[in-house]
Coordinates of C-alpha atoms and ligand atoms in Angstrom, one line a residue:
M1 CA -22.5 170.7 85.6
G2 CA -20.9 171.0 82.2
R3 CA -22.3 169.4 79.0
I4 CA -21.8 165.8 78.0
V5 CA -20.5 165.7 74.5
G6 CA -20.8 162.8 72.0
I7 CA -17.6 161.5 70.4
D8 CA -17.3 159.1 67.5
L9 CA -13.7 157.9 68.0
G10 CA -13.2 156.4 64.5
T11 CA -10.4 154.3 63.2
T12 CA -9.9 156.8 60.4
N13 CA -11.9 159.9 61.4
S14 CA -13.3 161.2 64.6
C15 CA -16.3 163.5 65.1
V16 CA -17.7 165.4 68.1
A17 CA -21.3 166.5 68.5
V18 CA -23.4 168.2 71.2
L19 CA -27.1 168.5 71.9
D20 CA -28.4 171.9 70.9
G21 CA -31.9 172.0 72.4
D22 CA -33.1 168.5 71.3
E23 CA -31.1 168.5 68.0
P24 CA -27.6 167.0 67.8
L25 CA -25.1 169.4 66.3
V26 CA -21.7 168.5 64.8
I27 CA -18.9 170.8 65.8
H28 CA -16.3 172.1 63.4
N29 CA -12.7 171.6 64.4
Q30 CA -10.2 174.5 64.5
E31 CA -9.2 173.7 60.9
G32 CA -12.8 174.0 59.7
G33 CA -13.4 170.2 59.2
R34 CA -16.5 168.5 60.5
T35 CA -14.5 165.4 61.1
T36 CA -10.9 165.1 62.3
P37 CA -8.4 162.4 60.9
S38 CA -7.7 160.0 63.8
M39 CA -3.9 160.5 63.4
V40 CA -1.3 161.3 65.9
S41 CA 2.3 162.0 65.1
W42 CA 5.3 163.2 67.0
N43 CA 7.5 165.9 65.6
A44 CA 11.3 166.2 66.0
E45 CA 10.8 168.1 69.2
G46 CA 8.8 165.2 70.6
E47 CA 5.5 167.1 70.6
A48 CA 2.3 165.3 69.6
V49 CA 0.5 166.6 66.5
V50 CA -3.1 165.5 66.0
G51 CA -5.6 165.5 63.1
A52 CA -5.2 167.2 59.7
S53 CA -1.8 168.6 60.5
S54 CA -0.6 165.1 61.3
K55 CA -2.1 163.7 58.1
R56 CA -0.3 166.3 56.1
Q57 CA 3.1 165.5 57.3
M58 CA 2.7 161.7 57.1
V59 CA 4.6 161.2 53.9
T60 CA 7.7 162.9 55.3
N61 CA 7.4 161.5 58.8
P62 CA 6.0 158.0 58.4
K63 CA 7.7 156.2 61.3
R64 CA 6.4 158.7 63.8
T65 CA 2.8 159.0 62.4
V66 CA 0.2 156.7 63.9
F67 CA -3.0 156.0 62.0
G68 CA -5.6 153.3 62.6
V69 CA -4.5 152.9 66.3
K70 CA -8.1 151.6 67.0
R71 CA -7.0 148.4 65.3
L72 CA -4.5 147.9 68.1
I73 CA -6.4 149.1 71.2
G74 CA -7.1 146.3 73.7
R75 CA -5.3 143.7 71.5
K76 CA -2.3 141.5 71.9
V77 CA 0.7 141.5 69.5
S78 CA 0.0 137.8 68.9
D79 CA -3.5 138.6 67.6
P80 CA -3.6 137.9 63.8
S81 CA -5.3 141.2 63.1
V82 CA -2.4 143.0 64.9
Q83 CA 0.1 140.9 62.8
A84 CA -1.7 142.3 59.7
V85 CA -1.2 145.9 61.0
I86 CA 2.5 145.1 61.6
R87 CA 2.9 143.9 58.0
T88 CA 1.5 147.0 56.5
S89 CA 2.2 149.9 58.9
P90 CA 5.2 152.2 58.6
Y91 CA 5.2 152.7 62.3
R92 CA 6.7 150.1 64.7
V93 CA 4.3 147.9 66.7
V94 CA 6.0 146.4 69.8
A95 CA 4.8 144.1 72.6
A96 CA 4.3 145.6 76.1
R97 CA 5.2 143.5 79.1
N98 CA 1.8 141.9 79.2
G99 CA 1.9 141.2 75.4
D100 CA -0.4 144.2 74.6
A101 CA 0.3 145.8 71.2
W102 CA 1.9 149.2 71.7
V103 CA 3.7 151.6 69.3
D104 CA 7.3 152.5 69.4
I105 CA 8.1 156.2 68.6
D106 CA 11.8 157.0 68.7
G107 CA 12.5 154.4 71.4
T108 CA 9.5 155.3 73.6
A109 CA 6.8 152.6 73.7
R110 CA 3.4 154.2 73.7
S111 CA 0.1 152.5 74.5
P112 CA -2.9 152.7 72.0
Q113 CA -4.8 154.2 75.0
E114 CA -2.3 157.1 75.2
I115 CA -2.4 157.7 71.5
S116 CA -6.2 157.6 71.4
A117 CA -6.2 160.0 74.3
H118 CA -4.5 162.6 72.1
I119 CA -7.3 162.3 69.6
L120 CA -9.9 162.5 72.4
A121 CA -8.2 165.5 73.9
K122 CA -8.3 167.2 70.5
M123 CA -12.1 166.5 70.2
K124 CA -12.5 167.8 73.8
K125 CA -10.7 171.0 72.8
V126 CA -12.9 171.3 69.6
A127 CA -16.0 171.2 71.8
E128 CA -14.6 173.5 74.5
D129 CA -13.7 176.2 71.9
Y130 CA -17.2 176.0 70.5
L131 CA -19.1 175.9 73.8
G132 CA -16.8 178.3 75.6
E133 CA -16.7 176.2 78.7
P134 CA -14.7 173.2 80.0
V135 CA -15.9 169.8 78.9
T136 CA -15.2 166.9 81.2
E137 CA -17.7 164.2 80.3
A138 CA -18.4 162.3 77.1
V139 CA -20.2 159.5 75.5
V140 CA -17.7 157.6 73.3
T141 CA -18.8 155.2 70.6
V142 CA -17.1 151.9 69.7
P143 CA -17.8 149.1 67.2
A144 CA -20.5 146.9 68.4
Y145 CA -18.1 143.9 68.2
F146 CA -15.6 145.4 70.6
D147 CA -15.0 143.1 73.5
D148 CA -14.6 143.9 77.2
V149 CA -10.9 144.6 77.0
Q150 CA -11.3 147.0 74.0
R151 CA -14.1 148.9 75.8
Q152 CA -12.2 149.2 79.0
A153 CA -9.2 150.5 77.1
T154 CA -11.3 153.1 75.3
K155 CA -12.6 154.2 78.7
D156 CA -9.0 154.5 79.9
A157 CA -8.1 156.6 76.9
G158 CA -10.9 159.0 77.9
A159 CA -9.5 159.2 81.5
I160 CA -6.0 160.0 80.2
A161 CA -7.5 162.8 78.1
G162 CA -9.3 164.2 81.1
L163 CA -12.7 162.9 80.2
T164 CA -15.0 160.9 82.3
V165 CA -16.6 158.5 79.9
R166 CA -20.2 158.4 80.9
G167 CA -21.2 155.9 78.3
I168 CA -19.6 153.5 75.8
L169 CA -22.1 153.3 73.0
N170 CA -22.1 150.9 70.1
E171 CA -21.6 152.8 66.8
P172 CA -24.6 151.2 65.0
T173 CA -26.8 151.9 68.0
A174 CA -25.7 155.5 67.9
A175 CA -26.6 155.7 64.2
A176 CA -30.1 154.3 64.9
L177 CA -30.6 156.7 67.8
A178 CA -29.8 159.7 65.6
Y179 CA -32.1 158.4 62.9
G180 CA -34.8 157.3 65.3
V181 CA -35.3 160.6 67.2
H182 CA -37.0 161.9 64.1
H183 CA -38.6 158.6 63.0
Q184 CA -40.1 157.2 66.1
H185 CA -42.8 155.0 64.6
N186 CA -42.4 151.3 65.1
Q187 CA -40.0 149.8 62.7
R188 CA -37.0 147.5 62.2
L189 CA -33.6 149.0 61.1
A190 CA -30.5 147.5 59.7
V191 CA -27.4 149.6 60.4
F192 CA -24.7 148.8 57.9
D193 CA -21.4 150.5 58.9
L194 CA -18.3 150.1 56.9
G195 CA -15.6 152.5 58.0
G196 CA -11.8 152.6 57.6
G197 CA -11.0 149.6 59.8
T198 CA -14.2 147.7 60.8
F199 CA -17.5 146.5 59.6
D200 CA -20.5 146.3 61.8
I201 CA -24.0 145.2 61.2
S202 CA -26.8 145.6 63.7
I203 CA -30.5 144.8 63.5
L204 CA -32.6 147.1 65.7
A205 CA -36.3 147.5 66.6
I206 CA -37.8 150.8 67.5
E207 CA -41.0 150.1 69.4
N208 CA -43.0 152.8 71.2
G209 CA -39.9 154.9 71.7
V210 CA -37.8 152.0 72.9
F211 CA -34.6 151.3 70.8
E212 CA -33.7 147.6 71.1
V213 CA -30.8 146.0 69.4
L214 CA -32.0 142.6 68.3
A215 CA -28.7 141.3 67.1
T216 CA -25.3 142.6 66.2
H217 CA -22.5 141.1 64.1
G218 CA -19.4 142.2 62.2
D219 CA -15.9 141.8 61.2
T220 CA -13.2 143.8 63.1
T221 CA -10.7 143.3 60.3
L222 CA -12.6 144.5 57.3
G223 CA -12.6 148.2 56.3
G224 CA -11.6 150.9 53.8
D225 CA -7.9 150.3 54.6
D226 CA -8.2 146.8 53.1
F227 CA -9.6 148.3 49.9
D228 CA -6.7 150.7 49.8
R229 CA -4.3 147.8 50.3
V230 CA -5.8 146.0 47.3
I231 CA -5.2 149.1 45.2
I232 CA -1.6 149.5 46.6
D233 CA -0.9 145.8 45.6
L234 CA -2.4 146.4 42.1
L235 CA -0.2 149.4 41.6
A236 CA 2.9 148.0 43.2
D237 CA 2.6 144.6 41.3
G238 CA 2.2 146.5 38.0
F239 CA 5.3 148.6 38.8
A240 CA 7.3 145.6 39.8
A241 CA 6.4 143.8 36.6
Q242 CA 7.5 146.8 34.6
H243 CA 10.6 147.8 36.6
G244 CA 11.5 144.9 38.8
L245 CA 11.3 147.0 41.9
D246 CA 9.0 146.5 44.9
L247 CA 7.7 149.9 46.1
R248 CA 6.3 148.4 49.3
V249 CA 9.7 148.0 50.9
D250 CA 10.3 151.8 50.8
T251 CA 8.3 153.5 53.6
V252 CA 8.1 156.9 51.8
A253 CA 7.0 155.3 48.5
L254 CA 4.5 153.1 50.3
Q255 CA 3.0 156.2 52.1
R256 CA 2.6 158.0 48.7
L257 CA 1.1 154.8 47.2
K258 CA -1.4 154.6 50.1
E259 CA -2.4 158.3 49.7
A260 CA -2.9 157.8 45.9
A261 CA -4.8 154.5 46.4
E262 CA -7.2 156.1 48.8
R263 CA -7.7 159.1 46.6
A264 CA -8.3 156.9 43.6
K265 CA -10.8 154.8 45.5
I266 CA -12.8 157.9 46.6
E267 CA -12.8 159.3 43.1
L268 CA -14.1 156.0 41.7
S269 CA -17.2 156.3 43.9
S270 CA -18.4 159.1 41.6
A271 CA -16.3 158.7 38.4
M272 CA -15.9 155.6 36.2
S273 CA -12.2 156.1 35.8
T274 CA -9.3 158.0 37.4
D275 CA -5.7 158.8 36.7
I276 CA -3.0 158.0 39.1
N277 CA 0.2 160.1 38.8
L278 CA 3.1 159.6 41.1
P279 CA 6.3 161.2 39.7
F280 CA 9.8 160.3 41.1
L281 CA 8.5 157.4 43.1
A282 CA 11.7 155.4 42.8
A283 CA 14.9 155.3 40.8
N284 CA 17.1 152.8 39.1
S285 CA 20.4 153.0 37.1
G286 CA 18.4 154.5 34.3
G287 CA 17.3 157.5 36.4
P288 CA 14.0 158.4 38.2
L289 CA 10.9 156.2 37.8
H290 CA 7.3 157.5 37.8
L291 CA 4.1 155.7 38.2
T292 CA 1.3 156.8 35.8
R293 CA -1.8 154.8 35.1
E294 CA -5.5 154.8 34.7
L295 CA -7.7 152.9 37.0
Q296 CA -11.3 151.9 36.0
R297 CA -14.1 151.5 38.5
G298 CA -14.8 148.0 37.1
E299 CA -11.1 147.0 37.7
L300 CA -11.3 148.2 41.3
E301 CA -14.5 146.3 41.9
R302 CA -13.1 143.1 40.4
A303 CA -9.9 143.4 42.5
C304 CA -12.0 144.0 45.7
R305 CA -14.5 141.1 45.0
E306 CA -13.3 139.0 47.9
L307 CA -13.6 142.0 50.3
L308 CA -17.1 142.8 49.0
E309 CA -18.2 139.2 49.5
R310 CA -17.1 139.3 53.1
L311 CA -19.9 141.7 53.8
D312 CA -22.6 139.0 53.3
A313 CA -22.0 136.5 56.1
P314 CA -22.2 138.9 59.0
C315 CA -25.4 140.4 57.6
R316 CA -27.0 137.0 57.2
Q317 CA -25.9 135.9 60.7
A318 CA -27.3 139.1 62.3
L319 CA -30.6 138.6 60.5
S320 CA -30.8 135.0 61.6
D321 CA -29.8 136.0 65.2
A322 CA -32.6 138.6 65.2
H323 CA -35.0 135.9 64.0
C324 CA -35.9 137.9 60.9
T325 CA -35.4 138.0 57.1
A326 CA -34.6 140.8 54.8
A327 CA -38.3 141.3 54.2
D328 CA -38.8 142.3 57.9
I329 CA -36.3 145.2 57.6
D330 CA -38.0 148.6 57.1
Q331 CA -35.0 150.8 56.7
V332 CA -31.3 150.3 55.9
L333 CA -28.9 152.9 57.3
L334 CA -25.6 153.2 55.5
V335 CA -22.9 154.4 57.8
G336 CA -19.2 155.0 57.3
G337 CA -17.2 156.6 54.5
M338 CA -16.8 153.3 52.6
T339 CA -20.6 153.0 52.0
R340 CA -20.1 155.8 49.4
M341 CA -18.6 153.1 47.2
P342 CA -21.3 152.1 44.7
A343 CA -20.3 148.4 44.8
V344 CA -20.8 148.4 48.6
Q345 CA -24.2 150.0 48.2
E346 CA -25.1 147.3 45.6
R347 CA -24.0 144.6 48.1
A348 CA -26.2 146.1 50.8
L349 CA -29.1 146.3 48.3
A350 CA -28.6 142.7 47.3
I351 CA -28.6 141.5 50.9
F352 CA -31.5 143.6 52.3
K353 CA -33.4 144.0 49.0
K354 CA -34.2 147.6 49.6
A355 CA -32.6 151.0 48.9
P356 CA -30.9 152.6 51.8
S357 CA -32.3 155.6 53.7
K358 CA -31.7 159.0 52.2
G359 CA -30.6 162.0 54.2
V360 CA -28.2 160.1 56.5
N361 CA -24.7 161.6 56.6
P362 CA -22.5 158.5 56.9
D363 CA -19.6 160.5 58.4
E364 CA -21.6 162.3 61.1
I365 CA -24.5 160.2 62.2
V366 CA -22.6 158.2 64.8
A367 CA -21.3 161.3 66.7
M368 CA -24.9 162.7 66.4
G369 CA -26.2 159.6 68.0
A370 CA -23.6 159.8 70.8
A371 CA -24.9 163.4 71.4
V372 CA -28.5 162.1 71.6
H373 CA -27.4 159.4 74.1
S374 CA -25.7 162.1 76.2
G375 CA -29.0 163.9 76.2
V376 CA -30.7 160.8 77.4
M377 CA -28.2 160.4 80.2
G378 CA -28.3 164.1 81.1
G379 CA -32.1 164.0 81.2
E380 CA -32.8 166.4 78.4
L381 CA -34.4 163.7 76.2
Q382 CA -36.7 161.6 78.2
E383 CA -38.9 159.7 75.8
V384 CA -36.0 157.6 74.5
V385 CA -35.1 154.3 76.1
L386 CA -32.1 152.3 75.0
L387 CA -31.7 148.6 75.3
D388 CA -28.4 147.3 73.9
V389 CA -27.0 143.8 73.7
T390 CA -23.7 142.1 74.2
P391 CA -22.2 140.8 71.0
H392 CA -20.2 137.8 72.4
N393 CA -20.7 134.9 74.7
M394 CA -19.2 135.4 78.1
G395 CA -18.2 132.5 80.3
V396 CA -15.5 130.5 82.0
K397 CA -13.2 127.7 81.0
V398 CA -14.2 124.3 82.3
T399 CA -12.6 120.8 81.9
G400 CA -11.5 119.9 78.4
D401 CA -11.1 123.6 77.4
R402 CA -14.8 123.9 77.0
M403 CA -16.5 127.3 77.3
S404 CA -19.2 127.3 79.9
V405 CA -21.3 130.3 78.8
I406 CA -22.8 132.5 81.6
I407 CA -24.1 135.3 79.5
P408 CA -24.9 134.3 75.9
A409 CA -24.4 136.6 72.9
N410 CA -27.2 139.0 72.1
T411 CA -28.4 139.2 75.7
S412 CA -29.8 142.7 76.6
I413 CA -27.6 144.7 78.8
P414 CA -27.2 145.6 81.7
V415 CA -27.5 142.0 82.9
R416 CA -26.5 139.9 85.9
A417 CA -26.2 136.1 85.6
K418 CA -24.9 133.4 87.8
K419 CA -23.8 129.8 87.4
V420 CA -22.7 127.2 90.0
F421 CA -19.6 125.1 89.4
A422 CA -18.4 122.1 91.4
T423 CA -14.8 121.3 92.3
T424 CA -13.1 118.5 90.3
E425 CA -10.5 117.3 92.9
D426 CA -10.8 116.0 96.5
R427 CA -10.0 118.6 99.2
Q428 CA -9.5 121.4 96.7
T429 CA -8.8 124.6 98.6
F430 CA -8.8 127.0 95.8
V431 CA -10.2 127.3 92.3
A432 CA -8.8 129.3 89.4
I433 CA -11.5 130.7 87.2
E434 CA -10.5 131.8 83.8
V435 CA -12.9 134.2 82.1
F436 CA -13.3 134.3 78.4
Q437 CA -15.3 136.2 75.9
G438 CA -16.1 134.9 72.4
N439 CA -18.4 132.7 70.4
H440 CA -16.1 129.6 70.0
D441 CA -16.9 126.4 71.9
G442 CA -13.3 125.9 72.8
A443 CA -12.5 128.4 75.5
S444 CA -8.9 129.2 74.6
K445 CA -9.9 130.1 71.1
N446 CA -11.8 133.0 72.6
R447 CA -10.5 136.3 74.2
R448 CA -9.1 135.7 77.7
L449 CA -10.3 138.6 80.0
G450 CA -8.5 137.5 83.1
R451 CA -8.1 134.9 85.8
F452 CA -9.7 134.9 89.2
V453 CA -8.4 132.8 92.1
L454 CA -11.0 131.9 94.7
G455 CA -9.2 130.8 97.8
D456 CA -10.0 129.6 101.3
L457 CA -12.4 126.9 100.2
R458 CA -13.5 124.4 102.9
P459 CA -11.8 121.1 102.1
A460 CA -14.4 118.7 100.8
P461 CA -14.7 115.7 98.5
R462 CA -14.6 116.6 94.8
G463 CA -17.9 117.8 93.5
A464 CA -19.2 118.6 97.0
A465 CA -17.6 122.1 97.2
K466 CA -19.5 124.4 94.9
V467 CA -18.6 127.8 93.6
E468 CA -21.1 130.4 92.3
V469 CA -19.7 132.7 89.7
S470 CA -21.6 135.9 89.0
F471 CA -21.2 138.1 85.9
T472 CA -22.4 141.6 85.9
L473 CA -22.3 143.3 82.5
D474 CA -23.1 147.1 82.7
A475 CA -24.8 149.2 80.0
N476 CA -21.4 149.9 78.5
G477 CA -20.7 146.3 77.9
I478 CA -18.0 146.2 80.6
L479 CA -17.9 143.1 82.8
E480 CA -17.4 142.6 86.5
V481 CA -16.9 139.1 87.9
T482 CA -17.5 137.9 91.5
A483 CA -17.4 134.4 92.9
E484 CA -18.3 132.9 96.1
E485 CA -18.4 129.4 97.7
V486 CA -21.8 127.9 98.1
S487 CA -22.3 125.5 100.9
A488 CA -22.5 121.8 99.9
G489 CA -26.1 120.8 100.3
E490 CA -26.5 120.6 104.1
G491 CA -28.1 124.1 104.2
G492 CA -25.1 125.5 106.0
P493 CA -24.4 129.2 105.6
R494 CA -22.8 130.6 102.5
K495 CA -19.1 131.4 102.9
A496 CA -17.6 134.2 100.9
A497 CA -14.2 133.2 99.7
S498 CA -11.4 135.6 98.7
V499 CA -11.3 136.6 95.0
Q500 CA -8.3 138.0 93.3
L501 CA -8.3 139.3 89.7
E502 CA -5.3 139.1 87.5
A503 CA -6.2 141.1 84.5
S504 CA -4.3 139.9 81.4
S505 CA -4.4 143.3 79.5
G506 CA -4.6 147.0 79.8
L507 CA -3.1 149.8 81.9
T508 CA -3.1 150.1 85.7
A509 CA -4.8 153.0 87.5
D510 CA -1.4 154.5 88.3
E511 CA -0.3 154.3 84.6
I512 CA -3.5 156.0 83.6
S513 CA -3.1 158.9 86.0
A514 CA 0.6 159.4 85.2
L515 CA -0.2 159.6 81.4
G516 CA -3.1 161.9 82.2
K517 CA -0.7 164.3 84.0
Q518 CA 1.8 164.2 81.1
L519 CA -1.0 165.1 78.6
L520 CA -2.1 168.0 80.8
L521 CA 1.4 169.4 81.0
R522 CA 1.4 170.1 77.2
Ligands
ADP1 P1 -14.0 155.2 60.6 O1 -15.3 154.9 61.1 O2 -13.1 154.0 60.5 O3 -13.3 156.3 61.2 P2 -15.0 156.5 58.2 O4 -16.5 156.2 58.4 O5 -14.6 157.9 58.4 O6 -14.1 155.6 59.1 O7 -14.6 155.9 56.8 C1 -13.3 156.1 56.4 C2 -13.1 155.2 55.1 O8 -14.1 155.6 54.2 C3 -11.8 155.4 54.5 O9 -11.3 154.1 54.1 C4 -12.0 156.3 53.4 O10 -11.1 156.1 52.3 C5 -13.4 155.8 52.9 N1 -14.1 156.8 52.1 C6 -14.4 158.1 52.5 N2 -15.1 158.7 51.5 C7 -15.2 157.7 50.5 C8 -15.8 157.7 49.2 N3 -16.4 158.8 48.7 N4 -15.8 156.6 48.5 C9 -15.2 155.5 49.0 N5 -14.6 155.4 50.2 C10 -14.6 156.5 50.9
MG2 MG1 -17.0 154.9 62.0

């Protein structure tokens, strides 16, 4: 049996690690980087280019370069966060037949699963080149806040890339695992992960070698890209005031602005001021126009105040869900490239009232944790036990669009739970059960996972026919639903009724295998 590798499939950067003895080891990619930009582009010949080479050609090929595809995976075009991507991305987001958000490249609609598969295939190759043997199994990390659809889609991306995804692991849990293998004494951790696209906060307890997630919260629409956008607006507004031209409508200028914005943001993490220099950015009747200005750290922090404030509420919620206060937290782990920004560190310090842990590499710790988890699954590491939780309520829609919760948020997984429902009409012969995931009381405000039709019910007066719905949530946070009719009181035998699932998102098994063959042909 080959090795199971650990992959951090990030919004912005991905990283692969493997267990070397009982130490996780990050593997360099073919370009020498320890992380790989999560970017895929298609060249004029229609071939996919992944990673650093894709990032390099982004300015000249913006419409065929996809970054941040993780913000689209498992989401509908109608989702407000997808609408935000559409407003700001140079590539074209289109609706698939079922409303899923896909990307159009030169007239070919490509699913986020397929695009992510290219990144996973690259990470697979990185590991294979280092190990000198085929790699077919992986543990892949996802934000703790990912719902069932997003997790399933990530698993499907693995399948397209020729990887059996042995585990879907929450990123903060992965970070805690990597930290905890060397710090096994009993303690409480807060993992504060601000990456390029998402913010996650988890409170964990390590007790006698058992890692337990007590609560998890986050914001799937808050990340480094939003900070970049603030700088882009700052620069573009200044330019518009000076020259009366909006740079944001020109994709090449926008791409150059984005690169410069990110560079300035990163520089301002160590310097107090930085120079932005973009010659020949636009032109008017008077000739070419250049953008030159200085940006101060204070100016950046003031412009990003609203984004920084949005870090507070999820932290407070996670603390309260974990029934603790900041004083109960022993260690704060800062994860994700954005936690290098001093204002972000100050915010974390203000919330948790303690300095973050030293010696944690925010770019690598998640992949390292995934490698540790693969060691737990493969049996190399036995003393570690992992208990994770589900971040959302899961339930079904009942009368009045109410959400009847079957598995509450923050329940330890794997878990199986059941609930009995009664029919609402006389002689009802079938019931349609709509499954939702989310923390709103109104069902349709939550994520709709699918619809089950339970047929062949015995005709009975309303309320007399009863249906038992069972939810099984596996250790990856992926849900399976079954339902059966329960006899009405008289002690008669249980009758299994037929269940049919109509999934409302994702790819079919045939689509996954066809895409997998295409990827192999390259
Ligand atoms: P993801 O988990 O989304 O793949 P990363 O953890 O790699 O993301 O973080 C990427 C984000 O971190 C980007 O927005 C990047 O600009 C930002 N970043 C990286 N280094 C720094 C730094 N030194 N200062 C501020 N932001 C940084
Ligand atoms: Mg990350």
